[in-house]
Amino acid sequence: MIRSLLISRLAMVALAALTMTACSKNDDDEEIIAPPVDPNATVLKGSLTENKTLTADKVWTLKGYVYVPNGITLTVEPGTVIKSDKTEKGALCVERGGKIVANGTADKPIVFTSGQDAGARAPGDWGGIVVLGFAKTNRSSTPVIEGGLDRPYGGTNDADNSGSMKYVRIEYAGIAAFPGSEINGLTLGAVGSGTTLENIQIVYGNDDAYEFFGGTVNAKYLVAYGTADDDFDFDFGYTGKIQFAVALRDPAFVDNGDAGNGIEADNDGSGTTAAPYTRPVLSNFTFVGPNNATGTAANHNYGNRWRRAVRFVLRNSIMMGWQKGGFSIESDGTANDYSGTGGTSEFKNNLVHAIADPYRVSGLTSATLTAAAVKTKAESEGCKTYATAADIKLTAPFTLNAPNMLPATGSDALTGSSFTGLDAFFTSTTYVGAFGTTNWLATWTRFPSKGQ
């Protein structure tokens, strides 16, 4: 028994010695060190193949065009920051049937931004966000979204749901795949009314801030700051509703190749009568132009540019400081739908100022509407016209990095709204413009100098 135990122990010692020899490092061997893994750097590229959540504890990078295809949901946590790759400029495209659920909070907004360091950022550092849906457009065949993304949009489901975006900032976006085909800050192609868009800010977009190609999506609390081209662009049969929105221009920055407007809207690019007609229904906007500030760039244009057979409703809003015109009508169809018997367009209970031509008409061949007639009609329907922007009495609307658009004491903006005929989507207010006594821009928006 003792002999057996002794043999067993000797065997164990020998095995241990053999193991130590096998595991010992030869001094001549090169030590292999695994490359460090950065747990806070995560790159998104190509098409997602499964549902994905972007968490706020990581730095996320879009490398090239990133797609959320049919059946896939991209979820983004509050407080998450997503940057673009510096060399392979990113863009995010939510395809038809895909969803984005990016719900930040006032204290923890979600930020999509440039990959450059502060001070070196520039409009056009990356693409932007594109959301595509199955709602109607007025195209006779299925269109493909611009910007080199080559993804279809449109269908027959006006209640389509592409997800939800709340408290989101999109900074320094807007690249052109080729001339006339751009990605905007937020591009919406046939997005349906089941989608939620609330509290979104576009900062220094290099093309349009928001562009709606058809669709029925509704929105509240939208901000466009320092846009190069148009702040809000409607086309291809958009029929949604928007309430509480701001456009604030940087006088020194505008698209060198195109005029920058608060709104630019067309039924389509050729001004046809294709249905459904583009007819946004809008209330409580504040459009702040450059107001002829020193250094104002030449291509700053109109507060509202309604053209090419478009129809519209704009109520309870303010436009001030626009260089070349305030409320502009530019086609026979648009003129007739505004001023003709049974016309479906409305411009009511608005405060209007522009450096030149608060009301203007151009491009008409058969309609007989004049700028004087537009002014008379607008003022008969609750609008007021001002000789200077200061007469509207907003607190500090032209203070670029710290704007305050609340009405000051004695401002006409404190009263005068009307919601008669508007549906339950719209929150009734006593004031006109985007603000009463509460500054809903607080905490989640940013008004940097360009590049910061």
PDB file of N, CA and C in Angstrom, residues 167-247:
ATOM      1  N   TYR A 167     -35.603  64.226 -30.100  1.00  0.00           N
ATOM      2  CA  TYR A 167     -34.433  64.863 -29.519  1.00  0.00           C
ATOM      3  C   TYR A 167     -33.152  64.371 -30.205  1.00  0.00           C
ATOM      4  N   VAL A 168     -33.054  64.711 -31.477  1.00  0.00           N
ATOM      5  CA  VAL A 168     -31.923  64.306 -32.317  1.00  0.00           C
ATOM      6  C   VAL A 168     -31.314  65.540 -32.964  1.00  0.00           C
ATOM      7  N   ARG A 169     -29.981  65.660 -32.909  1.00  0.00           N
ATOM      8  CA  ARG A 169     -29.262  66.701 -33.645  1.00  0.00           C
ATOM      9  C   ARG A 169     -28.477  66.066 -34.789  1.00  0.00           C
ATOM     10  N   ILE A 170     -28.525  66.708 -35.940  1.00  0.00           N
ATOM     11  CA  ILE A 170     -27.789  66.249 -37.111  1.00  0.00           C
ATOM     12  C   ILE A 170     -26.907  67.410 -37.558  1.00  0.00           C
ATOM     13  N   GLU A 171     -25.599  67.285 -37.391  1.00  0.00           N
ATOM     14  CA  GLU A 171     -24.683  68.405 -37.572  1.00  0.00           C
ATOM     15  C   GLU A 171     -23.748  68.188 -38.761  1.00  0.00           C
ATOM     16  N   TYR A 172     -23.502  69.258 -39.536  1.00  0.00           N
ATOM     17  CA  TYR A 172     -22.480  69.308 -40.588  1.00  0.00           C
ATOM     18  C   TYR A 172     -22.671  68.241 -41.660  1.00  0.00           C
ATOM     19  N   ALA A 173     -23.917  67.959 -41.982  1.00  0.00           N
ATOM     20  CA  ALA A 173     -24.223  66.963 -43.011  1.00  0.00           C
ATOM     21  C   ALA A 173     -24.390  67.639 -44.370  1.00  0.00           C
ATOM     22  N   GLY A 174     -24.701  66.827 -45.393  1.00  0.00           N
ATOM     23  CA  GLY A 174     -25.026  67.358 -46.702  1.00  0.00           C
ATOM     24  C   GLY A 174     -23.913  67.227 -47.715  1.00  0.00           C
ATOM     25  N   ILE A 175     -23.884  66.115 -48.430  1.00  0.00           N
ATOM     26  CA  ILE A 175     -22.910  65.947 -49.500  1.00  0.00           C
ATOM     27  C   ILE A 175     -23.640  65.661 -50.802  1.00  0.00           C
ATOM     28  N   ALA A 176     -23.019  66.046 -51.908  1.00  0.00           N
ATOM     29  CA  ALA A 176     -23.605  65.825 -53.228  1.00  0.00           C
ATOM     30  C   ALA A 176     -22.902  64.651 -53.892  1.00  0.00           C
ATOM     31  N   ALA A 177     -23.702  63.632 -54.277  1.00  0.00           N
ATOM     32  CA  ALA A 177     -23.125  62.532 -55.044  1.00  0.00           C
ATOM     33  C   ALA A 177     -22.677  63.048 -56.408  1.00  0.00           C
ATOM     34  N   PHE A 178     -23.474  63.941 -56.963  1.00  0.00           N
ATOM     35  CA  PHE A 178     -23.152  64.663 -58.191  1.00  0.00           C
ATOM     36  C   PHE A 178     -24.098  65.845 -58.244  1.00  0.00           C
ATOM     37  N   PRO A 179     -23.841  66.851 -59.106  1.00  0.00           N
ATOM     38  CA  PRO A 179     -24.666  68.065 -59.096  1.00  0.00           C
ATOM     39  C   PRO A 179     -26.161  67.767 -59.225  1.00  0.00           C
ATOM     40  N   GLY A 180     -26.966  68.376 -58.344  1.00  0.00           N
ATOM     41  CA  GLY A 180     -28.408  68.185 -58.374  1.00  0.00           C
ATOM     42  C   GLY A 180     -28.892  66.934 -57.679  1.00  0.00           C
ATOM     43  N   SER A 181     -27.989  66.171 -57.074  1.00  0.00           N
ATOM     44  CA  SER A 181     -28.374  64.934 -56.394  1.00  0.00           C
ATOM     45  C   SER A 181     -27.649  64.885 -55.056  1.00  0.00           C
ATOM     46  N   GLU A 182     -28.313  65.414 -54.032  1.00  0.00           N
ATOM     47  CA  GLU A 182     -27.659  65.603 -52.739  1.00  0.00           C
ATOM     48  C   GLU A 182     -28.332  64.785 -51.641  1.00  0.00           C
ATOM     49  N   ILE A 183     -27.549  64.564 -50.595  1.00  0.00           N
ATOM     50  CA  ILE A 183     -28.112  64.068 -49.339  1.00  0.00           C
ATOM     51  C   ILE A 183     -28.275  65.283 -48.431  1.00  0.00           C
ATOM     52  N   ASN A 184     -29.436  65.434 -47.855  1.00  0.00           N
ATOM     53  CA  ASN A 184     -29.730  66.560 -46.978  1.00  0.00           C
ATOM     54  C   ASN A 184     -29.475  66.176 -45.526  1.00  0.00           C
ATOM     55  N   GLY A 185     -29.682  67.145 -44.620  1.00  0.00           N
ATOM     56  CA  GLY A 185     -29.568  66.808 -43.211  1.00  0.00           C
ATOM     57  C   GLY A 185     -30.481  65.651 -42.858  1.00  0.00           C
ATOM     58  N   LEU A 186     -31.776  65.815 -43.144  1.00  0.00           N
ATOM     59  CA  LEU A 186     -32.763  64.743 -42.975  1.00  0.00           C
ATOM     60  C   LEU A 186     -33.604  64.681 -44.237  1.00  0.00           C
ATOM     61  N   THR A 187     -33.449  63.594 -44.970  1.00  0.00           N
ATOM     62  CA  THR A 187     -34.204  63.366 -46.206  1.00  0.00           C
ATOM     63  C   THR A 187     -35.289  62.346 -45.919  1.00  0.00           C
ATOM     64  N   LEU A 188     -36.527  62.665 -46.313  1.00  0.00           N
ATOM     65  CA  LEU A 188     -37.673  61.815 -46.011  1.00  0.00           C
ATOM     66  C   LEU A 188     -38.384  61.487 -47.320  1.00  0.00           C
ATOM     67  N   GLY A 189     -38.278  60.238 -47.759  1.00  0.00           N
ATOM     68  CA  GLY A 189     -38.887  59.812 -49.004  1.00  0.00           C
ATOM     69  C   GLY A 189     -40.098  58.944 -48.756  1.00  0.00           C
ATOM     70  N   ALA A 190     -41.300  59.491 -48.995  1.00  0.00           N
ATOM     71  CA  ALA A 190     -42.551  58.742 -48.852  1.00  0.00           C
ATOM     72  C   ALA A 190     -42.693  58.122 -47.465  1.00  0.00           C
ATOM     73  N   VAL A 191     -42.298  58.854 -46.455  1.00  0.00           N
ATOM     74  CA  VAL A 191     -42.419  58.372 -45.077  1.00  0.00           C
ATOM     75  C   VAL A 191     -43.862  58.551 -44.620  1.00  0.00           C
ATOM     76  N   GLY A 192     -44.401  57.535 -43.949  1.00  0.00           N
ATOM     77  CA  GLY A 192     -45.811  57.522 -43.593  1.00  0.00           C
ATOM     78  C   GLY A 192     -46.118  58.151 -42.254  1.00  0.00           C
ATOM     79  N   SER A 193     -47.406  58.362 -41.999  1.00  0.00           N
ATOM     80  CA  SER A 193     -47.866  59.058 -40.799  1.00  0.00           C
ATOM     81  C   SER A 193     -47.719  58.240 -39.531  1.00  0.00           C
ATOM     82  N   GLY A 194     -47.393  56.946 -39.649  1.00  0.00           N
ATOM     83  CA  GLY A 194     -47.114  56.138 -38.467  1.00  0.00           C
ATOM     84  C   GLY A 194     -45.766  56.428 -37.849  1.00  0.00           C
ATOM     85  N   THR A 195     -44.952  57.195 -38.527  1.00  0.00           N
ATOM     86  CA  THR A 195     -43.609  57.553 -38.071  1.00  0.00           C
ATOM     87  C   THR A 195     -43.675  58.782 -37.160  1.00  0.00           C
ATOM     88  N   THR A 196     -42.829  58.833 -36.146  1.00  0.00           N
ATOM     89  CA  THR A 196     -42.788  59.955 -35.209  1.00  0.00           C
ATOM     90  C   THR A 196     -41.524  60.780 -35.439  1.00  0.00           C
ATOM     91  N   LEU A 197     -41.687  62.077 -35.640  1.00  0.00           N
ATOM     92  CA  LEU A 197     -40.567  63.021 -35.753  1.00  0.00           C
ATOM     93  C   LEU A 197     -40.832  64.184 -34.816  1.00  0.00           C
ATOM     94  N   GLU A 198     -40.019  64.318 -33.781  1.00  0.00           N
ATOM     95  CA  GLU A 198     -40.201  65.391 -32.805  1.00  0.00           C
ATOM     96  C   GLU A 198     -38.846  65.856 -32.279  1.00  0.00           C
ATOM     97  N   ASN A 199     -38.691  67.159 -32.118  1.00  0.00           N
ATOM     98  CA  ASN A 199     -37.487  67.741 -31.523  1.00  0.00           C
ATOM     99  C   ASN A 199     -36.232  67.293 -32.275  1.00  0.00           C
ATOM    100  N   ILE A 200     -36.117  67.787 -33.483  1.00  0.00           N
ATOM    101  CA  ILE A 200     -34.965  67.484 -34.334  1.00  0.00           C
ATOM    102  C   ILE A 200     -34.332  68.800 -34.766  1.00  0.00           C
ATOM    103  N   GLN A 201     -33.009  68.877 -34.707  1.00  0.00           N
ATOM    104  CA  GLN A 201     -32.288  70.057 -35.146  1.00  0.00           C
ATOM    105  C   GLN A 201     -31.251  69.683 -36.196  1.00  0.00           C
ATOM    106  N   ILE A 202     -31.229  70.441 -37.303  1.00  0.00           N
ATOM    107  CA  ILE A 202     -30.187  70.316 -38.307  1.00  0.00           C
ATOM    108  C   ILE A 202     -29.256  71.512 -38.148  1.00  0.00           C
ATOM    109  N   VAL A 203     -27.966  71.270 -37.989  1.00  0.00           N
ATOM    110  CA  VAL A 203     -26.966  72.314 -37.755  1.00  0.00           C
ATOM    111  C   VAL A 203     -26.005  72.371 -38.938  1.00  0.00           C
ATOM    112  N   TYR A 204     -25.934  73.516 -39.597  1.00  0.00           N
ATOM    113  CA  TYR A 204     -25.022  73.752 -40.715  1.00  0.00           C
ATOM    114  C   TYR A 204     -25.073  72.623 -41.752  1.00  0.00           C
ATOM    115  N   GLY A 205     -26.263  72.408 -42.267  1.00  0.00           N
ATOM    116  CA  GLY A 205     -26.417  71.470 -43.369  1.00  0.00           C
ATOM    117  C   GLY A 205     -25.932  72.088 -44.670  1.00  0.00           C
ATOM    118  N   ASN A 206     -25.236  71.310 -45.477  1.00  0.00           N
ATOM    119  CA  ASN A 206     -24.636  71.845 -46.695  1.00  0.00           C
ATOM    120  C   ASN A 206     -25.591  71.874 -47.874  1.00  0.00           C
ATOM    121  N   ASP A 207     -26.761  71.244 -47.733  1.00  0.00           N
ATOM    122  CA  ASP A 207     -27.810  71.370 -48.748  1.00  0.00           C
ATOM    123  C   ASP A 207     -29.072  71.812 -48.017  1.00  0.00           C
ATOM    124  N   ASP A 208     -30.196  71.135 -48.217  1.00  0.00           N
ATOM    125  CA  ASP A 208     -31.403  71.453 -47.450  1.00  0.00           C
ATOM    126  C   ASP A 208     -31.275  70.889 -46.034  1.00  0.00           C
ATOM    127  N   ALA A 209     -31.950  71.525 -45.096  1.00  0.00           N
ATOM    128  CA  ALA A 209     -32.018  70.940 -43.758  1.00  0.00           C
ATOM    129  C   ALA A 209     -32.962  69.743 -43.770  1.00  0.00           C
ATOM    130  N   TYR A 210     -34.218  69.970 -44.194  1.00  0.00           N
ATOM    131  CA  TYR A 210     -35.224  68.911 -44.278  1.00  0.00           C
ATOM    132  C   TYR A 210     -35.778  68.899 -45.704  1.00  0.00           C
ATOM    133  N   GLU A 211     -35.833  67.720 -46.312  1.00  0.00           N
ATOM    134  CA  GLU A 211     -36.492  67.618 -47.613  1.00  0.00           C
ATOM    135  C   GLU A 211     -37.467  66.448 -47.582  1.00  0.00           C
ATOM    136  N   PHE A 212     -38.700  66.748 -48.002  1.00  0.00           N
ATOM    137  CA  PHE A 212     -39.792  65.774 -47.982  1.00  0.00           C
ATOM    138  C   PHE A 212     -40.159  65.445 -49.422  1.00  0.00           C
ATOM    139  N   PHE A 213     -39.903  64.218 -49.845  1.00  0.00           N
ATOM    140  CA  PHE A 213     -40.302  63.750 -51.166  1.00  0.00           C
ATOM    141  C   PHE A 213     -41.572  62.916 -51.015  1.00  0.00           C
ATOM    142  N   GLY A 214     -42.725  63.540 -51.204  1.00  0.00           N
ATOM    143  CA  GLY A 214     -43.970  62.815 -51.004  1.00  0.00           C
ATOM    144  C   GLY A 214     -44.135  62.393 -49.555  1.00  0.00           C
ATOM    145  N   GLY A 215     -45.100  61.506 -49.324  1.00  0.00           N
ATOM    146  CA  GLY A 215     -45.309  60.981 -47.988  1.00  0.00           C
ATOM    147  C   GLY A 215     -46.297  61.790 -47.173  1.00  0.00           C
ATOM    148  N   THR A 216     -46.569  61.287 -45.983  1.00  0.00           N
ATOM    149  CA  THR A 216     -47.595  61.841 -45.105  1.00  0.00           C
ATOM    150  C   THR A 216     -47.095  62.055 -43.679  1.00  0.00           C
ATOM    151  N   VAL A 217     -45.797  61.917 -43.453  1.00  0.00           N
ATOM    152  CA  VAL A 217     -45.270  62.001 -42.093  1.00  0.00           C
ATOM    153  C   VAL A 217     -45.539  63.387 -41.508  1.00  0.00           C
ATOM    154  N   ASN A 218     -45.912  63.404 -40.224  1.00  0.00           N
ATOM    155  CA  ASN A 218     -46.139  64.638 -39.487  1.00  0.00           C
ATOM    156  C   ASN A 218     -44.954  64.890 -38.553  1.00  0.00           C
ATOM    157  N   ALA A 219     -44.803  66.130 -38.103  1.00  0.00           N
ATOM    158  CA  ALA A 219     -43.664  66.439 -37.247  1.00  0.00           C
ATOM    159  C   ALA A 219     -43.966  67.640 -36.365  1.00  0.00           C
ATOM    160  N   LYS A 220     -43.267  67.702 -35.224  1.00  0.00           N
ATOM    161  CA  LYS A 220     -43.332  68.853 -34.334  1.00  0.00           C
ATOM    162  C   LYS A 220     -41.936  69.183 -33.811  1.00  0.00           C
ATOM    163  N   TYR A 221     -41.696  70.444 -33.590  1.00  0.00           N
ATOM    164  CA  TYR A 221     -40.460  70.946 -33.002  1.00  0.00           C
ATOM    165  C   TYR A 221     -39.243  70.626 -33.873  1.00  0.00           C
ATOM    166  N   LEU A 222     -39.215  71.217 -35.046  1.00  0.00           N
ATOM    167  CA  LEU A 222     -38.090  71.063 -35.963  1.00  0.00           C
ATOM    168  C   LEU A 222     -37.299  72.361 -36.013  1.00  0.00           C
ATOM    169  N   VAL A 223     -35.973  72.251 -36.072  1.00  0.00           N
ATOM    170  CA  VAL A 223     -35.098  73.420 -36.094  1.00  0.00           C
ATOM    171  C   VAL A 223     -34.100  73.282 -37.233  1.00  0.00           C
ATOM    172  N   ALA A 224     -33.957  74.345 -38.017  1.00  0.00           N
ATOM    173  CA  ALA A 224     -32.930  74.410 -39.055  1.00  0.00           C
ATOM    174  C   ALA A 224     -32.040  75.603 -38.740  1.00  0.00           C
ATOM    175  N   TYR A 225     -30.751  75.361 -38.547  1.00  0.00           N
ATOM    176  CA  TYR A 225     -29.817  76.421 -38.165  1.00  0.00           C
ATOM    177  C   TYR A 225     -28.634  76.452 -39.131  1.00  0.00           C
ATOM    178  N   GLY A 226     -28.401  77.609 -39.742  1.00  0.00           N
ATOM    179  CA  GLY A 226     -27.231  77.781 -40.599  1.00  0.00           C
ATOM    180  C   GLY A 226     -27.259  76.925 -41.844  1.00  0.00           C
ATOM    181  N   THR A 227     -28.434  76.770 -42.460  1.00  0.00           N
ATOM    182  CA  THR A 227     -28.562  75.928 -43.645  1.00  0.00           C
ATOM    183  C   THR A 227     -27.981  76.621 -44.872  1.00  0.00           C
ATOM    184  N   ALA A 228     -27.359  75.834 -45.760  1.00  0.00           N
ATOM    185  CA  ALA A 228     -26.817  76.398 -46.999  1.00  0.00           C
ATOM    186  C   ALA A 228     -27.920  76.669 -48.015  1.00  0.00           C
ATOM    187  N   ASP A 229     -28.785  75.684 -48.244  1.00  0.00           N
ATOM    188  CA  ASP A 229     -29.822  75.838 -49.269  1.00  0.00           C
ATOM    189  C   ASP A 229     -31.156  76.138 -48.584  1.00  0.00           C
ATOM    190  N   ASP A 230     -32.142  75.266 -48.692  1.00  0.00           N
ATOM    191  CA  ASP A 230     -33.470  75.543 -48.139  1.00  0.00           C
ATOM    192  C   ASP A 230     -33.627  74.882 -46.771  1.00  0.00           C
ATOM    193  N   ASP A 231     -34.338  75.571 -45.896  1.00  0.00           N
ATOM    194  CA  ASP A 231     -34.569  75.003 -44.567  1.00  0.00           C
ATOM    195  C   ASP A 231     -35.598  73.882 -44.613  1.00  0.00           C
ATOM    196  N   PHE A 232     -36.678  74.090 -45.374  1.00  0.00           N
ATOM    197  CA  PHE A 232     -37.729  73.078 -45.526  1.00  0.00           C
ATOM    198  C   PHE A 232     -38.079  73.003 -47.008  1.00  0.00           C
ATOM    199  N   ASP A 233     -37.957  71.814 -47.581  1.00  0.00           N
ATOM    200  CA  ASP A 233     -38.205  71.624 -49.013  1.00  0.00           C
ATOM    201  C   ASP A 233     -39.256  70.529 -49.171  1.00  0.00           C
ATOM    202  N   PHE A 234     -40.336  70.843 -49.907  1.00  0.00           N
ATOM    203  CA  PHE A 234     -41.449  69.911 -50.098  1.00  0.00           C
ATOM    204  C   PHE A 234     -41.631  69.638 -51.588  1.00  0.00           C
ATOM    205  N   ASP A 235     -41.879  68.365 -51.926  1.00  0.00           N
ATOM    206  CA  ASP A 235     -41.926  67.976 -53.337  1.00  0.00           C
ATOM    207  C   ASP A 235     -42.669  66.638 -53.471  1.00  0.00           C
ATOM    208  N   PHE A 236     -43.044  66.283 -54.698  1.00  0.00           N
ATOM    209  CA  PHE A 236     -43.533  64.947 -55.084  1.00  0.00           C
ATOM    210  C   PHE A 236     -44.758  64.481 -54.303  1.00  0.00           C
ATOM    211  N   GLY A 237     -45.601  65.445 -53.855  1.00  0.00           N
ATOM    212  CA  GLY A 237     -46.863  65.041 -53.257  1.00  0.00           C
ATOM    213  C   GLY A 237     -46.852  64.904 -51.753  1.00  0.00           C
ATOM    214  N   TYR A 238     -46.001  65.637 -51.060  1.00  0.00           N
ATOM    215  CA  TYR A 238     -46.017  65.603 -49.596  1.00  0.00           C
ATOM    216  C   TYR A 238     -47.301  66.242 -49.073  1.00  0.00           C
ATOM    217  N   THR A 239     -47.987  65.553 -48.159  1.00  0.00           N
ATOM    218  CA  THR A 239     -49.264  66.033 -47.634  1.00  0.00           C
ATOM    219  C   THR A 239     -49.326  65.979 -46.103  1.00  0.00           C
ATOM    220  N   GLY A 240     -48.170  66.003 -45.444  1.00  0.00           N
ATOM    221  CA  GLY A 240     -48.152  65.920 -43.990  1.00  0.00           C
ATOM    222  C   GLY A 240     -48.374  67.255 -43.312  1.00  0.00           C
ATOM    223  N   LYS A 241     -48.281  67.227 -41.974  1.00  0.00           N
ATOM    224  CA  LYS A 241     -48.527  68.393 -41.124  1.00  0.00           C
ATOM    225  C   LYS A 241     -47.315  68.618 -40.215  1.00  0.00           C
ATOM    226  N   ILE A 242     -46.958  69.883 -40.017  1.00  0.00           N
ATOM    227  CA  ILE A 242     -45.841  70.236 -39.147  1.00  0.00           C
ATOM    228  C   ILE A 242     -46.255  71.421 -38.283  1.00  0.00           C
ATOM    229  N   GLN A 243     -45.954  71.338 -36.991  1.00  0.00           N
ATOM    230  CA  GLN A 243     -46.217  72.457 -36.084  1.00  0.00           C
ATOM    231  C   GLN A 243     -44.991  72.708 -35.215  1.00  0.00           C
ATOM    232  N   PHE A 244     -44.710  73.958 -34.921  1.00  0.00           N
ATOM    233  CA  PHE A 244     -43.589  74.427 -34.107  1.00  0.00           C
ATOM    234  C   PHE A 244     -42.267  74.123 -34.817  1.00  0.00           C
ATOM    235  N   ALA A 245     -41.796  75.095 -35.565  1.00  0.00           N
ATOM    236  CA  ALA A 245     -40.557  74.917 -36.311  1.00  0.00           C
ATOM    237  C   ALA A 245     -39.834  76.247 -36.436  1.00  0.00           C
ATOM    238  N   VAL A 246     -38.522  76.169 -36.574  1.00  0.00           N
ATOM    239  CA  VAL A 246     -37.663  77.347 -36.617  1.00  0.00           C
ATOM    240  C   VAL A 246     -36.696  77.228 -37.783  1.00  0.00           C
ATOM    241  N   ALA A 247     -36.505  78.333 -38.506  1.00  0.00           N
ATOM    242  CA  ALA A 247     -35.412  78.465 -39.458  1.00  0.00           C
ATOM    243  C   ALA A 247     -34.610  79.692 -39.055  1.00  0.00           C
TER     244      ALA A 247
END
